[in-house]
CSV table of C-alpha atoms and ligand atoms in Angstrom, one decimal:
chain,number,residue,atom,x,y,z
E,1,MET,CA,47.3,200.8,211.0
E,2,SER,CA,44.4,202.9,209.8
E,3,TYR,CA,44.5,206.7,210.1
E,4,TYR,CA,41.0,206.5,211.5
E,5,GLN,CA,41.3,204.9,215.0
E,6,PRO,CA,38.4,204.9,217.5
E,7,ALA,CA,39.0,206.4,220.9
E,8,ALA,CA,40.5,204.2,223.5
E,9,ARG,CA,37.5,204.8,225.7
E,10,THR,CA,35.4,202.5,223.5
E,11,GLN,CA,37.7,199.5,224.1
E,12,ASN,CA,36.0,198.3,227.2
E,13,TYR,CA,32.6,199.4,226.2
E,14,LYS,CA,30.9,196.0,226.1
E,15,TYR,CA,27.3,194.9,226.0
E,16,ALA,CA,27.2,191.1,225.9
E,17,ILE,CA,23.4,190.9,225.4
E,18,ARG,CA,23.6,192.3,221.9
E,19,ASN,CA,27.3,191.5,221.2
E,20,ILE,CA,26.5,187.8,221.3
E,21,ALA,CA,23.6,188.1,218.8
E,22,VAL,CA,26.3,188.5,216.0
E,23,GLU,CA,27.1,184.8,216.5
E,24,ALA,CA,23.4,184.0,216.2
E,25,GLN,CA,23.1,185.9,212.9
E,26,LYS,CA,25.9,183.6,211.5
E,27,VAL,CA,23.9,180.6,212.5
E,28,GLU,CA,20.8,182.1,210.8
E,29,ALA,CA,22.9,183.0,207.7
E,30,ALA,CA,23.6,179.2,207.4
E,31,GLY,CA,19.8,178.7,207.1
E,32,ARG,CA,18.7,177.8,210.7
E,33,LYS,CA,16.1,179.6,212.7
E,34,VAL,CA,17.5,180.7,216.1
E,35,THR,CA,15.3,180.9,219.2
E,36,TYR,CA,16.5,184.1,220.9
E,37,LEU,CA,16.5,184.1,224.7
E,38,ASN,CA,19.1,186.7,225.0
E,39,ILE,CA,17.3,190.0,225.1
E,40,GLY,CA,14.7,191.3,227.5
E,41,ASP,CA,12.3,192.7,224.9
E,42,PRO,CA,8.7,191.6,225.6
E,43,ILE,CA,7.5,192.8,222.2
E,44,LEU,CA,9.5,190.0,220.5
E,45,TYR,CA,7.3,187.4,222.3
E,46,GLY,CA,3.8,188.7,221.8
E,47,PHE,CA,3.4,191.3,224.5
E,48,GLN,CA,2.2,194.8,223.6
E,49,PRO,CA,1.8,198.1,225.6
E,50,PRO,CA,-1.8,198.7,226.9
E,51,GLN,CA,-4.1,200.3,224.2
E,52,VAL,CA,-4.6,203.4,226.3
E,53,MET,CA,-0.9,204.2,225.9
E,54,ILE,CA,-0.9,203.5,222.2
E,55,ASP,CA,-3.9,205.8,221.8
E,56,ALA,CA,-2.3,208.6,223.7
E,57,THR,CA,0.9,208.4,221.7
E,58,ALA,CA,-1.0,208.2,218.3
E,59,LYS,CA,-3.3,211.1,219.4
E,60,ALA,CA,-0.3,213.3,220.3
E,61,MET,CA,1.2,212.7,216.8
E,62,ARG,CA,-2.2,213.3,215.1
E,63,ASP,CA,-2.7,216.5,217.1
E,64,GLY,CA,0.5,217.8,215.7
E,65,LEU,CA,2.7,217.3,218.8
E,66,ASN,CA,5.7,216.4,216.7
E,67,GLY,CA,8.2,219.0,217.8
E,68,TYR,CA,10.9,218.9,220.5
E,69,ALA,CA,9.9,218.4,224.1
E,70,PRO,CA,11.4,220.5,226.9
E,71,SER,CA,14.8,218.8,227.7
E,72,VAL,CA,13.5,217.7,231.1
E,73,GLY,CA,10.3,216.3,229.6
E,74,ILE,CA,6.7,217.6,229.4
E,75,LEU,CA,5.1,218.9,232.6
E,76,ALA,CA,2.1,216.6,232.5
E,77,ALA,CA,4.3,213.5,232.4
E,78,ARG,CA,6.7,214.8,235.1
E,79,GLN,CA,3.7,215.7,237.3
E,80,ALA,CA,2.2,212.2,236.9
E,81,ILE,CA,5.6,210.7,237.7
E,82,ALA,CA,6.1,212.8,240.8
E,83,ASP,CA,2.5,212.1,242.0
E,84,GLU,CA,2.8,208.3,241.4
E,85,ALA,CA,6.1,208.2,243.2
E,86,ASN,CA,4.7,210.1,246.2
E,87,VAL,CA,1.8,207.6,246.4
E,88,ARG,CA,4.4,204.9,246.7
E,89,GLY,CA,6.2,206.8,249.5
E,90,ILE,CA,9.1,208.2,247.3
E,91,ARG,CA,9.7,211.8,248.3
E,92,THR,CA,10.3,213.8,245.1
E,93,SER,CA,8.8,216.8,243.3
E,94,VAL,CA,8.0,217.7,239.7
E,95,ASP,CA,11.2,219.8,239.6
E,96,ASP,CA,13.2,216.7,240.6
E,97,VAL,CA,12.0,214.5,237.7
E,98,ILE,CA,13.9,214.4,234.3
E,99,ILE,CA,12.5,212.4,231.4
E,100,THR,CA,15.1,210.6,229.4
E,101,SER,CA,15.4,208.2,226.4
E,102,GLY,CA,14.9,205.2,228.6
E,103,ALA,CA,16.5,204.5,232.0
E,104,SER,CA,19.7,204.0,230.0
E,105,GLU,CA,20.1,207.6,229.2
E,106,ALA,CA,19.2,208.6,232.8
E,107,ALA,CA,22.2,206.5,233.9
E,108,ASP,CA,24.4,208.1,231.2
E,109,LEU,CA,23.5,211.6,232.3
E,110,ILE,CA,24.0,211.0,236.0
E,111,PHE,CA,27.3,209.2,235.6
E,112,THR,CA,28.6,211.8,233.1
E,113,ALA,CA,27.6,214.6,235.3
E,114,LEU,CA,29.2,213.1,238.4
E,115,LEU,CA,32.3,211.0,237.6
E,116,GLU,CA,35.9,212.0,237.0
E,117,ALA,CA,38.3,209.5,235.5
E,118,GLY,CA,39.5,207.2,238.3
E,119,ASP,CA,36.3,207.6,240.5
E,120,GLU,CA,34.8,204.4,241.6
E,121,VAL,CA,31.3,203.0,241.2
E,122,LEU,CA,30.0,200.1,243.1
E,123,VAL,CA,28.0,197.8,240.8
E,124,PRO,CA,26.3,194.5,241.6
E,125,SER,CA,27.9,191.4,240.2
E,126,PRO,CA,26.3,189.8,238.3
E,127,GLY,CA,24.6,193.0,237.1
E,128,TYR,CA,23.2,194.7,234.1
E,129,PRO,CA,26.2,195.6,231.8
E,130,LEU,CA,25.1,199.1,230.9
E,131,TYR,CA,26.6,200.4,234.2
E,132,SER,CA,30.0,198.8,233.5
E,133,ALA,CA,29.9,200.2,229.9
E,134,ILE,CA,29.2,203.8,231.0
E,135,THR,CA,31.8,203.6,233.8
E,136,ALA,CA,34.4,202.3,231.3
E,137,LYS,CA,33.6,205.0,228.8
E,138,LEU,CA,34.2,207.7,231.4
E,139,GLY,CA,37.5,206.3,232.5
E,140,ALA,CA,36.0,205.6,235.9
E,141,VAL,CA,36.4,202.3,237.7
E,142,GLU,CA,33.8,199.7,238.4
E,143,ILE,CA,34.0,197.9,241.7
E,144,LYS,CA,31.9,194.8,241.8
E,145,TYR,CA,30.0,193.8,244.9
E,146,ARG,CA,28.8,190.2,244.9
E,147,GLN,CA,25.3,188.8,245.0
E,148,ASN,CA,25.6,185.4,246.5
E,149,PRO,CA,24.0,182.6,244.4
E,150,LYS,CA,23.9,180.4,247.5
E,151,ASP,CA,21.8,183.1,249.2
E,152,ASP,CA,19.2,183.7,246.5
E,153,TRP,CA,21.6,186.2,244.9
E,154,GLN,CA,21.4,188.6,247.9
E,155,PRO,CA,24.2,191.1,248.4
E,156,ASP,CA,26.1,191.5,251.6
E,157,ALA,CA,26.5,194.9,253.2
E,158,ASP,CA,29.8,194.0,255.0
E,159,GLU,CA,31.4,193.0,251.7
E,160,LEU,CA,30.1,196.3,250.2
E,161,ARG,CA,31.7,198.3,253.1
E,162,SER,CA,35.0,196.5,252.6
E,163,LEU,CA,35.2,197.7,249.0
E,164,ILE,CA,34.9,201.4,249.7
E,165,THR,CA,37.8,203.8,249.1
E,166,PRO,CA,38.1,207.6,249.1
E,167,ARG,CA,37.3,207.5,245.3
E,168,THR,CA,34.0,205.7,245.7
E,169,LYS,CA,31.2,208.0,244.5
E,170,LEU,CA,28.2,205.9,243.5
E,171,LEU,CA,26.4,202.8,244.6
E,172,VAL,CA,24.2,201.1,242.0
E,173,ILE,CA,21.4,198.9,243.2
E,174,ILE,CA,19.2,197.0,240.7
E,175,ASN,CA,16.0,195.7,242.4
E,176,PRO,CA,14.5,193.5,241.1
E,177,ASN,CA,17.8,192.5,239.6
E,178,ASN,CA,18.8,191.8,236.0
E,179,PRO,CA,20.2,189.2,235.4
E,180,THR,CA,19.3,187.2,238.6
E,181,GLY,CA,15.6,188.0,239.1
E,182,ALA,CA,16.4,188.6,242.8
E,183,LEU,CA,14.2,190.8,244.9
E,184,TYR,CA,15.9,192.5,247.9
E,185,SER,CA,14.2,192.6,251.3
E,186,LYS,CA,13.7,195.8,253.2
E,187,GLU,CA,16.4,194.8,255.7
E,188,THR,CA,18.9,194.2,252.9
E,189,LEU,CA,18.1,197.5,251.3
E,190,GLU,CA,18.5,199.2,254.7
E,191,SER,CA,21.9,197.6,255.3
E,192,LEU,CA,23.1,198.8,251.9
E,193,LEU,CA,21.8,202.3,252.5
E,194,GLN,CA,23.6,202.4,255.8
E,195,VAL,CA,26.9,201.9,254.0
E,196,ALA,CA,26.0,204.6,251.5
E,197,ARG,CA,25.2,206.9,254.4
E,198,GLU,CA,28.4,206.2,256.2
E,199,HIS,CA,30.5,207.1,253.2
E,200,HIS,CA,28.4,209.8,251.6
E,201,LEU,CA,27.7,207.9,248.4
E,202,ILE,CA,25.0,208.7,245.9
E,203,VAL,CA,22.6,205.9,245.4
E,204,ILE,CA,21.3,204.8,242.0
E,205,ALA,CA,18.1,202.7,242.5
E,206,ASP,CA,17.4,201.0,239.2
E,207,GLU,CA,13.8,199.9,239.6
E,208,VAL,CA,12.8,199.4,235.9
E,209,TYR,CA,11.2,196.0,236.9
E,210,HIS,CA,9.5,197.1,240.1
E,211,LYS,CA,6.0,196.1,238.9
E,212,LEU,CA,7.0,192.6,237.7
E,213,ILE,CA,7.1,190.8,241.0
E,214,TYR,CA,6.1,187.1,241.6
E,215,ASP,CA,6.8,186.6,245.3
E,216,GLY,CA,7.3,189.2,248.0
E,217,VAL,CA,6.9,192.9,248.0
E,218,HIS,CA,9.0,195.5,246.3
E,219,VAL,CA,10.3,198.2,248.6
E,220,PRO,CA,11.3,201.4,246.7
E,221,MET,CA,14.8,202.3,247.8
E,222,ALA,CA,14.1,206.0,248.0
E,223,THR,CA,11.4,205.4,250.7
E,224,LEU,CA,14.2,204.4,253.1
E,225,ALA,CA,16.5,207.4,252.3
E,226,GLY,CA,15.5,209.6,255.2
E,227,ASN,CA,16.6,213.2,254.8
E,228,ASP,CA,20.3,212.7,254.4
E,229,LEU,CA,20.9,210.4,251.5
E,230,PRO,CA,20.6,211.4,247.8
E,231,VAL,CA,18.8,208.7,245.7
E,232,PHE,CA,18.2,208.7,242.0
E,233,THR,CA,15.3,206.3,241.2
E,234,MET,CA,15.3,205.1,237.6
E,235,GLU,CA,12.3,203.8,235.8
E,236,SER,CA,10.9,203.6,232.4
E,237,LEU,CA,8.0,202.6,230.1
E,238,SER,CA,10.2,199.8,228.7
E,239,LYS,CA,9.4,196.9,231.1
E,240,ASN,CA,6.7,197.8,233.6
E,241,TYR,CA,4.6,199.2,230.7
E,242,LEU,CA,5.8,197.0,227.9
E,243,ALA,CA,7.0,199.7,225.6
E,244,PRO,CA,10.8,199.4,225.3
E,245,GLY,CA,11.0,200.8,221.7
E,246,TRP,CA,9.4,204.1,222.7
E,247,ARG,CA,12.6,205.1,224.6
E,248,VAL,CA,10.9,206.9,227.5
E,249,GLY,CA,12.3,206.6,230.9
E,250,TRP,CA,13.0,208.9,233.8
E,251,MET,CA,15.0,209.7,236.9
E,252,THR,CA,13.4,211.0,240.1
E,253,MET,CA,15.6,212.6,242.7
E,254,THR,CA,15.0,212.2,246.4
E,255,ASN,CA,16.8,214.7,248.7
E,256,ALA,CA,17.8,216.8,245.7
E,257,HIS,CA,18.7,219.6,248.1
E,258,LEU,CA,21.9,217.7,248.9
E,259,ILE,CA,22.9,217.5,245.2
E,260,ALA,CA,21.9,220.9,243.8
E,261,ASP,CA,25.1,221.4,241.7
E,262,LEU,CA,24.9,217.9,240.4
E,263,LYS,CA,21.2,218.4,239.4
E,264,ALA,CA,22.2,221.6,237.6
E,265,ALA,CA,25.0,219.7,235.8
E,266,ILE,CA,22.6,216.9,234.7
E,267,ARG,CA,20.1,219.5,233.4
E,268,LYS,CA,22.9,221.2,231.5
E,269,LEU,CA,23.7,217.9,229.8
E,270,ALA,CA,20.1,217.2,229.2
E,271,ASP,CA,19.7,220.5,227.4
E,272,ALA,CA,22.4,219.7,224.8
E,273,ARG,CA,20.9,216.3,223.9
E,274,LEU,CA,17.6,218.2,223.3
E,275,CYS,CA,14.9,215.8,224.6
E,276,SER,CA,13.5,212.3,224.7
E,277,PRO,CA,10.8,211.4,222.1
E,278,LEU,CA,7.8,213.7,222.6
E,279,ALA,CA,4.8,211.7,221.4
E,280,PRO,CA,5.2,208.8,223.8
E,281,GLN,CA,5.8,211.2,226.7
E,282,HIS,CA,2.0,211.9,226.3
E,283,ALA,CA,1.4,208.3,227.2
E,284,VAL,CA,3.2,208.6,230.6
E,285,ALA,CA,0.4,210.1,232.6
E,286,PRO,CA,-2.3,207.7,231.2
E,287,ALA,CA,0.1,204.8,231.8
E,288,LEU,CA,0.8,205.8,235.4
E,289,GLN,CA,-2.9,206.4,236.1
E,290,MET,CA,-4.0,203.0,234.8
E,291,ASN,CA,-5.7,200.5,237.1
E,292,ALA,CA,-3.1,198.1,238.4
E,293,GLY,CA,-5.0,195.3,236.9
E,294,TYR,CA,-3.6,196.1,233.5
E,295,LEU,CA,-0.6,193.8,234.3
E,296,ALA,CA,-2.6,190.8,235.5
E,297,PRO,CA,-2.6,188.8,232.3
E,298,THR,CA,1.0,189.6,231.7
E,299,MET,CA,2.0,188.5,235.2
E,300,GLN,CA,0.0,185.3,234.9
E,301,ARG,CA,1.8,184.4,231.7
E,302,LEU,CA,5.2,185.3,233.0
E,303,ARG,CA,4.6,183.4,236.2
E,304,ASP,CA,3.8,180.2,234.3
E,305,GLN,CA,6.9,180.7,232.1
E,306,ARG,CA,9.1,181.3,235.2
E,307,ASP,CA,7.7,178.1,236.8
E,308,ILE,CA,8.4,175.9,233.8
E,309,THR,CA,11.9,177.4,233.5
E,310,PHE,CA,12.7,176.7,237.2
E,311,GLU,CA,11.3,173.2,237.0
E,312,LYS,CA,13.0,172.2,233.7
E,313,ILE,CA,16.4,173.7,234.4
E,314,ASN,CA,16.6,172.0,237.7
E,315,SER,CA,15.6,168.7,236.2
E,316,ILE,CA,18.6,168.7,233.8
E,317,GLN,CA,21.6,166.7,235.1
E,318,GLY,CA,24.5,169.1,235.9
E,319,MET,CA,22.3,172.2,235.8
E,320,ASN,CA,20.5,174.3,238.4
E,321,CYS,CA,18.9,177.7,239.0
E,322,THR,CA,17.3,179.6,241.8
E,323,LYS,CA,13.7,180.8,241.5
E,324,PRO,CA,13.5,184.5,240.5
E,325,GLN,CA,11.1,186.7,242.4
E,326,GLY,CA,10.9,189.5,239.8
E,327,ALA,CA,11.7,190.6,236.3
E,328,PHE,CA,11.9,187.9,233.5
E,329,TYR,CA,15.3,186.5,233.9
E,330,VAL,CA,16.8,183.4,235.4
E,331,MET,CA,20.5,183.0,236.1
E,332,ALA,CA,21.1,179.3,235.5
E,333,GLN,CA,24.4,177.4,236.1
E,334,VAL,CA,25.9,174.5,234.3
E,335,ASP,CA,28.6,172.5,236.1
E,336,LEU,CA,31.7,173.0,234.0
E,337,GLN,CA,34.0,171.4,236.7
E,338,GLN,CA,35.7,174.6,237.6
E,339,GLY,CA,36.5,175.3,233.9
E,340,GLU,CA,37.8,171.9,233.0
E,341,LEU,CA,34.9,171.6,230.7
E,342,GLY,CA,35.4,175.1,229.3
E,343,THR,CA,34.0,178.5,229.9
E,344,ASP,CA,30.4,179.8,230.1
E,345,GLU,CA,30.8,181.5,226.8
E,346,GLU,CA,32.1,178.4,225.1
E,347,PHE,CA,29.1,176.5,226.5
E,348,VAL,CA,26.6,179.1,225.3
E,349,LEU,CA,28.2,179.3,221.8
E,350,ALA,CA,28.3,175.5,221.4
E,351,LEU,CA,24.6,175.3,222.4
E,352,LEU,CA,23.8,178.0,219.8
E,353,ARG,CA,25.7,176.3,217.0
E,354,GLU,CA,24.3,172.8,217.9
E,355,LYS,CA,20.7,173.6,218.9
E,356,ALA,CA,20.1,177.1,217.7
E,357,VAL,CA,19.2,178.5,221.1
E,358,LEU,CA,20.7,181.7,222.2
E,359,PHE,CA,21.4,182.6,225.9
E,360,VAL,CA,23.9,185.1,227.3
E,361,HIS,CA,27.0,183.8,229.2
E,362,GLY,CA,27.2,184.9,232.9
E,363,SER,CA,30.6,186.5,232.4
E,364,GLY,CA,28.8,189.1,230.2
E,365,PHE,CA,27.2,190.2,233.5
E,366,GLY,CA,30.3,189.9,235.6
E,367,THR,CA,30.4,186.3,236.9
E,368,VAL,CA,33.5,184.2,236.7
E,369,ALA,CA,33.6,182.4,233.3
E,370,THR,CA,34.5,179.0,234.7
E,371,ASP,CA,31.5,179.1,237.1
E,372,GLY,CA,29.2,178.2,234.2
E,373,PHE,CA,26.5,180.8,234.7
E,374,PHE,CA,24.2,181.9,231.9
E,375,ARG,CA,21.2,184.0,231.7
E,376,ILE,CA,17.8,182.9,230.3
E,377,VAL,CA,15.1,185.3,229.3
E,378,PHE,CA,11.9,183.5,229.9
E,379,LEU,CA,9.6,185.7,227.8
E,380,PRO,CA,8.6,183.1,225.2
E,381,ASP,CA,5.4,181.1,225.7
E,382,VAL,CA,5.4,177.9,227.7
E,383,GLU,CA,5.3,175.7,224.6
E,384,THR,CA,8.4,177.4,223.1
E,385,LEU,CA,10.2,177.1,226.5
E,386,ARG,CA,9.4,173.4,226.8
E,387,ASP,CA,10.9,172.8,223.4
E,388,VAL,CA,13.9,175.0,224.2
E,389,TYR,CA,14.6,173.2,227.5
E,390,GLY,CA,14.3,169.8,225.8
E,391,ARG,CA,17.0,170.9,223.4
E,392,VAL,CA,19.1,172.3,226.2
E,393,ALA,CA,18.8,169.0,228.1
E,394,ASP,CA,19.9,166.9,225.1
E,395,PHE,CA,22.8,169.2,224.4
E,396,THR,CA,24.0,169.5,228.0
E,397,ALA,CA,24.2,165.7,228.4
E,398,SER,CA,26.3,165.2,225.2
E,399,TYR,CA,28.4,168.3,225.9
E,400,ARG,CA,29.4,167.3,229.4
E,401,GLU,CA,29.8,163.6,228.4
E,402,ALA,CA,32.1,164.4,225.5
E,403,ARG,CA,34.2,166.8,227.5
E,404,LEU,CA,34.3,164.6,230.6
E,405,VAL,CA,35.8,161.8,228.5
E,406,THR,CA,38.4,164.2,227.1
E,407,VAL,CA,39.3,165.5,230.6
E,408,LYS,CA,39.8,162.0,231.9
C,501,LIG,C1,18.3,196.6,235.0
C,501,LIG,C2,18.0,197.4,233.7
C,501,LIG,N1,18.1,198.7,233.8
C,501,LIG,C3,17.9,199.5,232.7
C,501,LIG,C4,17.6,199.0,231.5
C,501,LIG,C5,17.4,199.9,230.3
C,501,LIG,O1,16.1,200.2,230.3
C,501,LIG,P1,15.5,201.3,229.3
C,501,LIG,O2,14.9,200.6,228.2
C,501,LIG,O3,14.5,202.1,230.1
C,501,LIG,O4,16.7,202.2,228.8
C,501,LIG,C6,17.4,197.6,231.4
C,501,LIG,C7,17.1,197.0,230.1
C,501,LIG,O5,17.1,195.8,229.9
C,501,LIG,C8,17.6,196.8,232.6
C,501,LIG,O6,17.5,195.5,232.5
């Protein structure tokens, strides 16, 4: 045994989306080019942030704004965030906005400020693995509430209610959802909020994809909070504004008067980590004040890519998916005969090694490994996607056939 052991808290700190890329690098080392459909980074597929944002960031740097920012973020950005939130019906104020290094850091600050070891956090399953990772790091306990694939991946408030214990502190809601692309209706959100209200939970509304909607209307969770429920809304420049590498995100608090001590604790933590990058904070106000049309070409492209994904996946024998209403993910399912044909991860890795296409297995997001779910990122252009789904169809037929014969 080495003298230099990592802390036990890192043992369950997993992030399948990047962990699985190690396997793809091995395939590349053997001289094959992998098509990566594992990570939700629009820049890898030809998208770029709007020019006005790039200009504002570059100007800030050229103007010498290269120092630290205030730990809660610059006032102009926080004011713009509060104003834009108010326009959408989210009650918050400039004092209740904290700018962070992506929504990821916002989650880390809130969880760290709130949770004791053994406290419980309700997270959607499947769901974005960041929440499970932070929960594990803190020695808290994640309790998964299900989103039902047979009901377009909607959650059920009664099931949520049945999972609550005296240790439950937080309810995480991701809308639109990663990895399923589901958009929750106002009624669904209200039913979930009612559970939070009954049990004095704090709500984390992860809305980092709220502008990327194909069908239906996004209802901001905080607009339904009334006066008696604390809600943290989390957003960022990463997805809605196509600038994931800038690491600028934020939390806005609604009903902050109910959580004054927690807010002070979060600010204390924010002080010690200094600040999120200054120059791109100067792009926040111009970004939030852009005409909504800035996203139209992006949405047109994404819609076409979603539609081809839905059509092609459902045309493959033994495979299916629901149609996502938001974000840029599809949770597809391959029939592995309740595990007789292996696990989701085995399927994904075999596909990678055989056809050089990388997806992420559903169990990396919390689904049962033998259920055969895997997540597709449909950011590549239609031509690339057609080619990918052709390879997936060939592979799936031979994979299932070979294994079905072995099983018999
Ligand atoms: C649901 C969800 N929340 C948060 C994040 C992290 O976003 P950020 O880049 O703002 O840290 C992601 C990134 O993929 C995400 O999918």
